[in-house]
GROMACS .gro file of C-alpha atoms in nm:
model
  343
    1UNK     CA    1  -2.072   4.253   3.157
    2UNK     CA    2  -2.217   4.051   2.876
    3UNK     CA    3  -1.919   3.952   2.657
    4UNK     CA    4  -2.027   3.960   2.251
    5UNK     CA    5  -2.056   3.647   2.099
    6UNK     CA    6  -1.736   3.690   1.843
    7UNK     CA    7  -1.694   3.486   1.548
    8UNK     CA    8  -1.374   3.248   1.528
    9UNK     CA    9  -1.213   3.095   1.219
   10UNK     CA   10  -1.102   2.738   1.148
   11UNK     CA   11  -0.768   2.819   1.262
   12UNK     CA   12  -0.879   2.992   1.605
   13UNK     CA   13  -1.115   2.695   1.652
   14UNK     CA   14  -0.787   2.454   1.651
   15UNK     CA   15  -0.622   2.652   1.876
   16UNK     CA   16  -0.900   2.618   2.106
   17UNK     CA   17  -1.028   2.252   2.069
   18UNK     CA   18  -0.801   2.120   2.318
   19UNK     CA   19  -0.883   2.413   2.599
   20UNK     CA   20  -1.248   2.350   2.530
   21UNK     CA   21  -1.174   1.988   2.594
   22UNK     CA   22  -1.025   2.050   2.897
   23UNK     CA   23  -1.308   2.307   3.005
   24UNK     CA   24  -1.056   2.599   3.073
   25UNK     CA   25  -1.255   2.812   2.793
   26UNK     CA   26  -1.461   3.137   2.953
   27UNK     CA   27  -1.800   3.090   2.921
   28UNK     CA   28  -1.808   3.341   2.588
   29UNK     CA   29  -1.550   3.154   2.398
   30UNK     CA   30  -1.712   2.830   2.497
   31UNK     CA   31  -2.024   3.001   2.327
   32UNK     CA   32  -1.841   3.106   2.040
   33UNK     CA   33  -1.638   2.752   1.996
   34UNK     CA   34  -2.036   2.582   1.998
   35UNK     CA   35  -2.171   2.829   1.760
   36UNK     CA   36  -1.859   2.778   1.501
   37UNK     CA   37  -1.944   2.430   1.506
   38UNK     CA   38  -2.291   2.420   1.457
   39UNK     CA   39  -2.196   2.590   1.093
   40UNK     CA   40  -1.877   2.419   1.025
   41UNK     CA   41  -1.891   2.049   0.878
   42UNK     CA   42  -1.511   2.012   0.886
   43UNK     CA   43  -1.427   2.113   1.247
   44UNK     CA   44  -1.771   1.932   1.384
   45UNK     CA   45  -1.586   1.646   1.235
   46UNK     CA   46  -1.273   1.702   1.448
   47UNK     CA   47  -1.473   1.779   1.716
   48UNK     CA   48  -1.691   1.486   1.662
   49UNK     CA   49  -1.342   1.265   1.671
   50UNK     CA   50  -1.222   1.411   1.985
   51UNK     CA   51  -1.604   1.299   2.139
   52UNK     CA   52  -1.544   0.984   2.061
   53UNK     CA   53  -1.193   0.940   2.212
   54UNK     CA   54  -1.334   1.058   2.512
   55UNK     CA   55  -1.602   0.825   2.518
   56UNK     CA   56  -1.287   0.583   2.466
   57UNK     CA   57  -1.126   0.688   2.794
   58UNK     CA   58  -1.464   0.741   3.032
   59UNK     CA   59  -1.501   0.331   2.945
   60UNK     CA   60  -1.189   0.276   3.110
   61UNK     CA   61  -1.197   0.146   3.469
   62UNK     CA   62  -0.986   0.379   3.723
   63UNK     CA   63  -0.789   0.186   3.985
   64UNK     CA   64  -0.790   0.256   4.365
   65UNK     CA   65  -0.452   0.310   4.497
   66UNK     CA   66  -0.364   0.146   4.814
   67UNK     CA   67  -0.419   0.337   5.143
   68UNK     CA   68  -0.036   0.314   5.242
   69UNK     CA   69   0.065   0.522   4.887
   70UNK     CA   70  -0.208   0.795   4.962
   71UNK     CA   71  -0.099   0.865   5.302
   72UNK     CA   72   0.250   0.885   5.197
   73UNK     CA   73   0.165   1.085   4.894
   74UNK     CA   74  -0.040   1.373   5.137
   75UNK     CA   75   0.221   1.337   5.437
   76UNK     CA   76   0.481   1.417   5.175
   77UNK     CA   77   0.258   1.727   5.043
   78UNK     CA   78   0.166   1.839   5.324
   79UNK     CA   79   0.521   1.862   5.487
   80UNK     CA   80   0.638   2.109   5.223
   81UNK     CA   81   0.939   1.853   5.145
   82UNK     CA   82   1.133   1.965   4.859
   83UNK     CA   83   1.438   1.813   4.656
   84UNK     CA   84   1.793   1.832   4.687
   85UNK     CA   85   1.985   2.030   4.447
   86UNK     CA   86   2.160   1.673   4.331
   87UNK     CA   87   1.832   1.634   4.202
   88UNK     CA   88   1.625   1.940   4.124
   89UNK     CA   89   1.818   2.213   3.934
   90UNK     CA   90   1.838   2.553   4.062
   91UNK     CA   91   1.545   2.758   3.927
   92UNK     CA   92   1.577   2.913   3.602
   93UNK     CA   93   1.501   3.293   3.488
   94UNK     CA   94   1.209   3.281   3.287
   95UNK     CA   95   1.146   3.663   3.116
   96UNK     CA   96   1.328   3.798   3.362
   97UNK     CA   97   1.103   3.608   3.653
   98UNK     CA   98   1.245   3.367   3.847
   99UNK     CA   99   1.041   3.025   3.859
  100UNK     CA  100   1.002   2.889   4.247
  101UNK     CA  101   0.915   2.545   4.271
  102UNK     CA  102   0.767   2.506   4.657
  103UNK     CA  103   0.795   2.223   4.885
  104UNK     CA  104   0.446   2.110   4.805
  105UNK     CA  105   0.492   2.099   4.411
  106UNK     CA  106   0.853   1.908   4.432
  107UNK     CA  107   0.716   1.663   4.689
  108UNK     CA  108   0.441   1.557   4.493
  109UNK     CA  109   0.640   1.557   4.155
  110UNK     CA  110   0.884   1.347   4.298
  111UNK     CA  111   0.636   1.077   4.410
  112UNK     CA  112   0.489   1.114   4.081
  113UNK     CA  113   0.810   1.017   3.930
  114UNK     CA  114   0.901   0.745   4.148
  115UNK     CA  115   0.554   0.574   4.107
  116UNK     CA  116   0.579   0.626   3.756
  117UNK     CA  117   0.918   0.488   3.704
  118UNK     CA  118   0.898   0.185   3.949
  119UNK     CA  119   0.554   0.075   3.869
  120UNK     CA  120   0.320   0.226   4.059
  121UNK     CA  121   0.089   0.180   4.431
  122UNK     CA  122   0.285  -0.192   4.492
  123UNK     CA  123  -0.060  -0.400   4.361
  124UNK     CA  124   0.055  -0.695   4.236
  125UNK     CA  125  -0.284  -0.776   4.039
  126UNK     CA  126  -0.282  -0.660   3.689
  127UNK     CA  127  -0.570  -0.487   3.552
  128UNK     CA  128  -0.653  -0.707   3.243
  129UNK     CA  129  -0.897  -0.498   3.119
  130UNK     CA  130  -0.620  -0.215   3.077
  131UNK     CA  131  -0.462  -0.407   2.775
  132UNK     CA  132  -0.764  -0.451   2.584
  133UNK     CA  133  -0.907  -0.207   2.357
  134UNK     CA  134  -1.154   0.033   2.546
  135UNK     CA  135  -1.358  -0.002   2.194
  136UNK     CA  136  -1.558  -0.206   1.963
  137UNK     CA  137  -1.367  -0.164   1.627
  138UNK     CA  138  -1.731  -0.300   1.473
  139UNK     CA  139  -1.959  -0.019   1.614
  140UNK     CA  140  -1.719   0.229   1.421
  141UNK     CA  141  -1.931   0.545   1.325
  142UNK     CA  142  -1.823   0.804   1.028
  143UNK     CA  143  -1.724   1.178   1.085
  144UNK     CA  144  -2.092   1.252   0.975
  145UNK     CA  145  -2.259   1.010   1.250
  146UNK     CA  146  -2.046   1.116   1.520
  147UNK     CA  147  -2.130   1.491   1.441
  148UNK     CA  148  -2.478   1.457   1.403
  149UNK     CA  149  -2.483   1.222   1.775
  150UNK     CA  150  -2.282   1.459   1.916
  151UNK     CA  151  -2.533   1.785   1.809
  152UNK     CA  152  -2.840   1.591   1.897
  153UNK     CA  153  -2.709   1.646   2.302
  154UNK     CA  154  -2.461   1.917   2.250
  155UNK     CA  155  -2.322   2.006   2.640
  156UNK     CA  156  -2.268   2.344   2.715
  157UNK     CA  157  -1.941   2.357   2.862
  158UNK     CA  158  -1.714   2.205   2.595
  159UNK     CA  159  -1.500   2.001   2.846
  160UNK     CA  160  -1.340   1.686   2.946
  161UNK     CA  161  -1.219   1.639   3.243
  162UNK     CA  162  -0.847   1.674   3.304
  163UNK     CA  163  -0.802   1.319   3.373
  164UNK     CA  164  -0.958   1.252   3.010
  165UNK     CA  165  -0.732   1.493   2.840
  166UNK     CA  166  -0.434   1.304   2.947
  167UNK     CA  167  -0.540   0.973   2.903
  168UNK     CA  168  -0.668   1.060   2.552
  169UNK     CA  169  -0.308   1.210   2.469
  170UNK     CA  170  -0.141   0.874   2.593
  171UNK     CA  171  -0.412   0.680   2.438
  172UNK     CA  172  -0.410   0.799   2.105
  173UNK     CA  173  -0.048   0.674   2.015
  174UNK     CA  174  -0.119   0.380   2.186
  175UNK     CA  175  -0.472   0.299   1.997
  176UNK     CA  176  -0.334   0.371   1.645
  177UNK     CA  177  -0.027   0.123   1.703
  178UNK     CA  178  -0.249  -0.128   1.825
  179UNK     CA  179  -0.507  -0.156   1.569
  180UNK     CA  180  -0.310  -0.041   1.266
  181UNK     CA  181  -0.069  -0.366   1.389
  182UNK     CA  182  -0.417  -0.578   1.431
  183UNK     CA  183  -0.538  -0.453   1.080
  184UNK     CA  184  -0.212  -0.591   0.942
  185UNK     CA  185  -0.265  -0.957   1.093
  186UNK     CA  186  -0.623  -0.953   0.969
  187UNK     CA  187  -0.537  -0.847   0.629
  188UNK     CA  188  -0.270  -1.143   0.575
  189UNK     CA  189  -0.524  -1.364   0.745
  190UNK     CA  190  -0.792  -1.281   0.492
  191UNK     CA  191  -0.633  -1.190   0.151
  192UNK     CA  192  -0.596  -1.577   0.082
  193UNK     CA  193  -1.016  -1.605   0.099
  194UNK     CA  194  -0.983  -1.361  -0.183
  195UNK     CA  195  -1.342  -1.307  -0.114
  196UNK     CA  196  -1.443  -0.915  -0.145
  197UNK     CA  197  -1.722  -0.900   0.150
  198UNK     CA  198  -1.501  -1.119   0.405
  199UNK     CA  199  -1.224  -0.865   0.344
  200UNK     CA  200  -1.426  -0.567   0.381
  201UNK     CA  201  -1.615  -0.716   0.707
  202UNK     CA  202  -1.283  -0.833   0.880
  203UNK     CA  203  -1.030  -0.522   0.789
  204UNK     CA  204  -1.236  -0.244   0.750
  205UNK     CA  205  -1.323  -0.179   1.076
  206UNK     CA  206  -0.959  -0.201   1.241
  207UNK     CA  207  -0.823   0.013   0.951
  208UNK     CA  208  -1.064   0.261   1.029
  209UNK     CA  209  -0.980   0.261   1.389
  210UNK     CA  210  -0.624   0.338   1.309
  211UNK     CA  211  -0.663   0.606   1.061
  212UNK     CA  212  -0.897   0.796   1.290
  213UNK     CA  213  -0.656   0.752   1.586
  214UNK     CA  214  -0.367   0.841   1.442
  215UNK     CA  215  -0.515   1.136   1.216
  216UNK     CA  216  -0.639   1.307   1.568
  217UNK     CA  217  -0.316   1.220   1.739
  218UNK     CA  218  -0.130   1.465   1.454
  219UNK     CA  219  -0.407   1.728   1.441
  220UNK     CA  220  -0.296   1.767   1.811
  221UNK     CA  221   0.034   1.797   1.755
  222UNK     CA  222   0.197   2.086   1.873
  223UNK     CA  223  -0.106   2.196   2.037
  224UNK     CA  224  -0.181   1.954   2.382
  225UNK     CA  225   0.033   1.681   2.248
  226UNK     CA  226   0.396   1.699   2.208
  227UNK     CA  227   0.519   1.352   1.977
  228UNK     CA  228   0.885   1.298   1.918
  229UNK     CA  229   0.977   1.324   1.554
  230UNK     CA  230   1.018   0.912   1.504
  231UNK     CA  231   0.673   0.920   1.648
  232UNK     CA  232   0.487   1.181   1.462
  233UNK     CA  233   0.668   1.048   1.123
  234UNK     CA  234   0.538   0.684   1.225
  235UNK     CA  235   0.164   0.790   1.250
  236UNK     CA  236   0.179   0.957   0.931
  237UNK     CA  237   0.277   0.660   0.785
  238UNK     CA  238   0.011   0.448   0.973
  239UNK     CA  239  -0.250   0.757   0.877
  240UNK     CA  240  -0.122   0.699   0.498
  241UNK     CA  241  -0.190   0.325   0.481
  242UNK     CA  242  -0.467   0.306   0.659
  243UNK     CA  243  -0.659   0.512   0.415
  244UNK     CA  244  -0.530   0.371   0.108
  245UNK     CA  245  -0.655   0.009   0.245
  246UNK     CA  246  -0.977   0.174   0.371
  247UNK     CA  247  -0.996   0.330  -0.004
  248UNK     CA  248  -0.931  -0.012  -0.181
  249UNK     CA  249  -1.200  -0.187   0.040
  250UNK     CA  250  -1.411   0.047  -0.017
  251UNK     CA  251  -1.387   0.113  -0.419
  252UNK     CA  252  -1.707  -0.067  -0.576
  253UNK     CA  253  -1.418  -0.337  -0.745
  254UNK     CA  254  -1.184  -0.472  -0.557
  255UNK     CA  255  -0.842  -0.483  -0.688
  256UNK     CA  256  -0.694  -0.770  -0.503
  257UNK     CA  257  -0.371  -0.771  -0.629
  258UNK     CA  258  -0.391  -0.365  -0.501
  259UNK     CA  259  -0.466  -0.464  -0.196
  260UNK     CA  260  -0.223  -0.690  -0.124
  261UNK     CA  261   0.074  -0.460  -0.222
  262UNK     CA  262  -0.061  -0.172   0.001
  263UNK     CA  263  -0.076  -0.445   0.305
  264UNK     CA  264   0.274  -0.549   0.198
  265UNK     CA  265   0.394  -0.197   0.222
  266UNK     CA  266   0.205  -0.112   0.530
  267UNK     CA  267   0.364  -0.440   0.700
  268UNK     CA  268   0.731  -0.245   0.649
  269UNK     CA  269   0.590   0.021   0.888
  270UNK     CA  270   0.822  -0.036   1.203
  271UNK     CA  271   0.692   0.114   1.524
  272UNK     CA  272   0.931   0.282   1.743
  273UNK     CA  273   0.958   0.124   2.052
  274UNK     CA  274   1.002   0.430   2.276
  275UNK     CA  275   0.700   0.590   2.480
  276UNK     CA  276   0.731   0.908   2.672
  277UNK     CA  277   0.490   1.138   2.882
  278UNK     CA  278   0.556   1.535   2.989
  279UNK     CA  279   0.343   1.690   3.275
  280UNK     CA  280   0.313   2.023   3.391
  281UNK     CA  281   0.219   2.087   3.757
  282UNK     CA  282   0.141   2.474   3.831
  283UNK     CA  283   0.074   2.588   4.229
  284UNK     CA  284  -0.074   2.946   4.314
  285UNK     CA  285   0.140   3.154   4.466
  286UNK     CA  286   0.395   3.400   4.449
  287UNK     CA  287   0.695   3.373   4.253
  288UNK     CA  288   0.582   3.469   3.880
  289UNK     CA  289   0.417   3.748   3.745
  290UNK     CA  290   0.051   3.603   3.716
  291UNK     CA  291   0.094   3.430   4.091
  292UNK     CA  292   0.151   3.078   3.934
  293UNK     CA  293   0.438   2.829   4.042
  294UNK     CA  294   0.534   2.589   3.784
  295UNK     CA  295   0.716   2.322   3.793
  296UNK     CA  296   0.800   2.103   3.448
  297UNK     CA  297   0.867   1.732   3.535
  298UNK     CA  298   0.927   1.524   3.228
  299UNK     CA  299   0.900   1.114   3.283
  300UNK     CA  300   1.041   0.908   3.013
  301UNK     CA  301   0.957   0.564   3.060
  302UNK     CA  302   0.913   0.216   2.792
  303UNK     CA  303   0.539   0.194   2.809
  304UNK     CA  304   0.422  -0.199   2.937
  305UNK     CA  305   0.114  -0.375   2.762
  306UNK     CA  306  -0.175  -0.212   2.855
  307UNK     CA  307  -0.054   0.120   2.960
  308UNK     CA  308  -0.078   0.317   3.289
  309UNK     CA  309  -0.409   0.530   3.208
  310UNK     CA  310  -0.586   0.425   3.477
  311UNK     CA  311  -0.325   0.514   3.694
  312UNK     CA  312  -0.287   0.880   3.551
  313UNK     CA  313  -0.669   0.939   3.623
  314UNK     CA  314  -0.642   0.848   3.962
  315UNK     CA  315  -0.346   1.018   4.055
  316UNK     CA  316  -0.493   1.329   3.839
  317UNK     CA  317  -0.750   1.284   4.087
  318UNK     CA  318  -0.570   1.314   4.406
  319UNK     CA  319  -0.347   1.633   4.307
  320UNK     CA  320  -0.685   1.799   4.211
  321UNK     CA  321  -0.779   1.752   4.544
  322UNK     CA  322  -0.481   1.864   4.691
  323UNK     CA  323  -0.498   2.216   4.498
  324UNK     CA  324  -0.272   2.095   4.250
  325UNK     CA  325  -0.295   2.113   3.845
  326UNK     CA  326  -0.138   1.774   3.626
  327UNK     CA  327  -0.162   1.815   3.280
  328UNK     CA  328   0.008   1.604   3.030
  329UNK     CA  329   0.176   1.757   2.667
  330UNK     CA  330   0.303   1.455   2.524
  331UNK     CA  331   0.369   1.091   2.450
  332UNK     CA  332   0.677   0.875   2.316
  333UNK     CA  333   1.050   0.831   2.442
  334UNK     CA  334   1.295   0.626   2.625
  335UNK     CA  335   1.339   0.494   3.040
  336UNK     CA  336   1.465   0.827   3.182
  337UNK     CA  337   1.329   1.029   3.472
  338UNK     CA  338   1.449   1.400   3.580
  339UNK     CA  339   1.306   1.695   3.696
  340UNK     CA  340   1.373   2.047   3.579
  341UNK     CA  341   1.194   2.392   3.643
  342UNK     CA  342   1.034   2.476   3.351
  343UNK     CA  343   1.192   2.526   2.971
   0.00000   0.00000   0.00000
């Protein structure tokens, strides 16, 4: 039976963009989203920004895990080893239904927690590319250019791989902060030249990059990303100051004194020092009304320079092959690891 293509408003689209990028929409929903984006410049710009973020994350190299780590992971998963109650609290009743955690999900989740907390597969060679930005700020595209480029080859399936969706969430906060700090450093050096052309060429690309990353993160807040209040507040400040910097630089007559005041005010914004990630593991089986066994693992840790986006992408692929679902929900937190059975 064919589904009628129903129209969606902008509010509905904002709630579906995350699922479309995860490839979790039914075909008729994906077609409805596509039809709306073709007609709505505002939502098309939002989709174009997310598409650009996908390009960043797809350009990241995916490291290989050691055979020892993978062997241990598969051994623990297949053995059905679980966690003691001292580690894993008793399953709670959610809407009158107990959420049970299987040995497979428990073993995999605990391994992931330890893997993230204690530094991964044990490889001693740092990945230098992980600490570099995955985008050239001089290649910034306007939202209109992004939309035109996207519509030129619009995909039938509006989807990202799950690994990409996770790395987008982690990368957004990191890139917004890195490009914001870089904008301030460049502005402090360039302002002494008092040359409007030099200021525009050197400062504007980095300011736009920070503005874009912070803006997308705030737009996804509460949908795909769960930010701590202090992180959301910081990103709002980054978004506001980079918008002011860009607007000042793009004015027909550059007011250098105003530019210096804006940069000075922006330099007084302090970034939070905590990074966290929250994941949900799902496995089909008995235990809930929809046949899904779920386990929520919240992993909080200080993010090292360069982050661990590639490691998460690799782990996602391993879990996918084992029939487990790994999904990222957040960013920002403190050094802490704990497991709980849902909320």
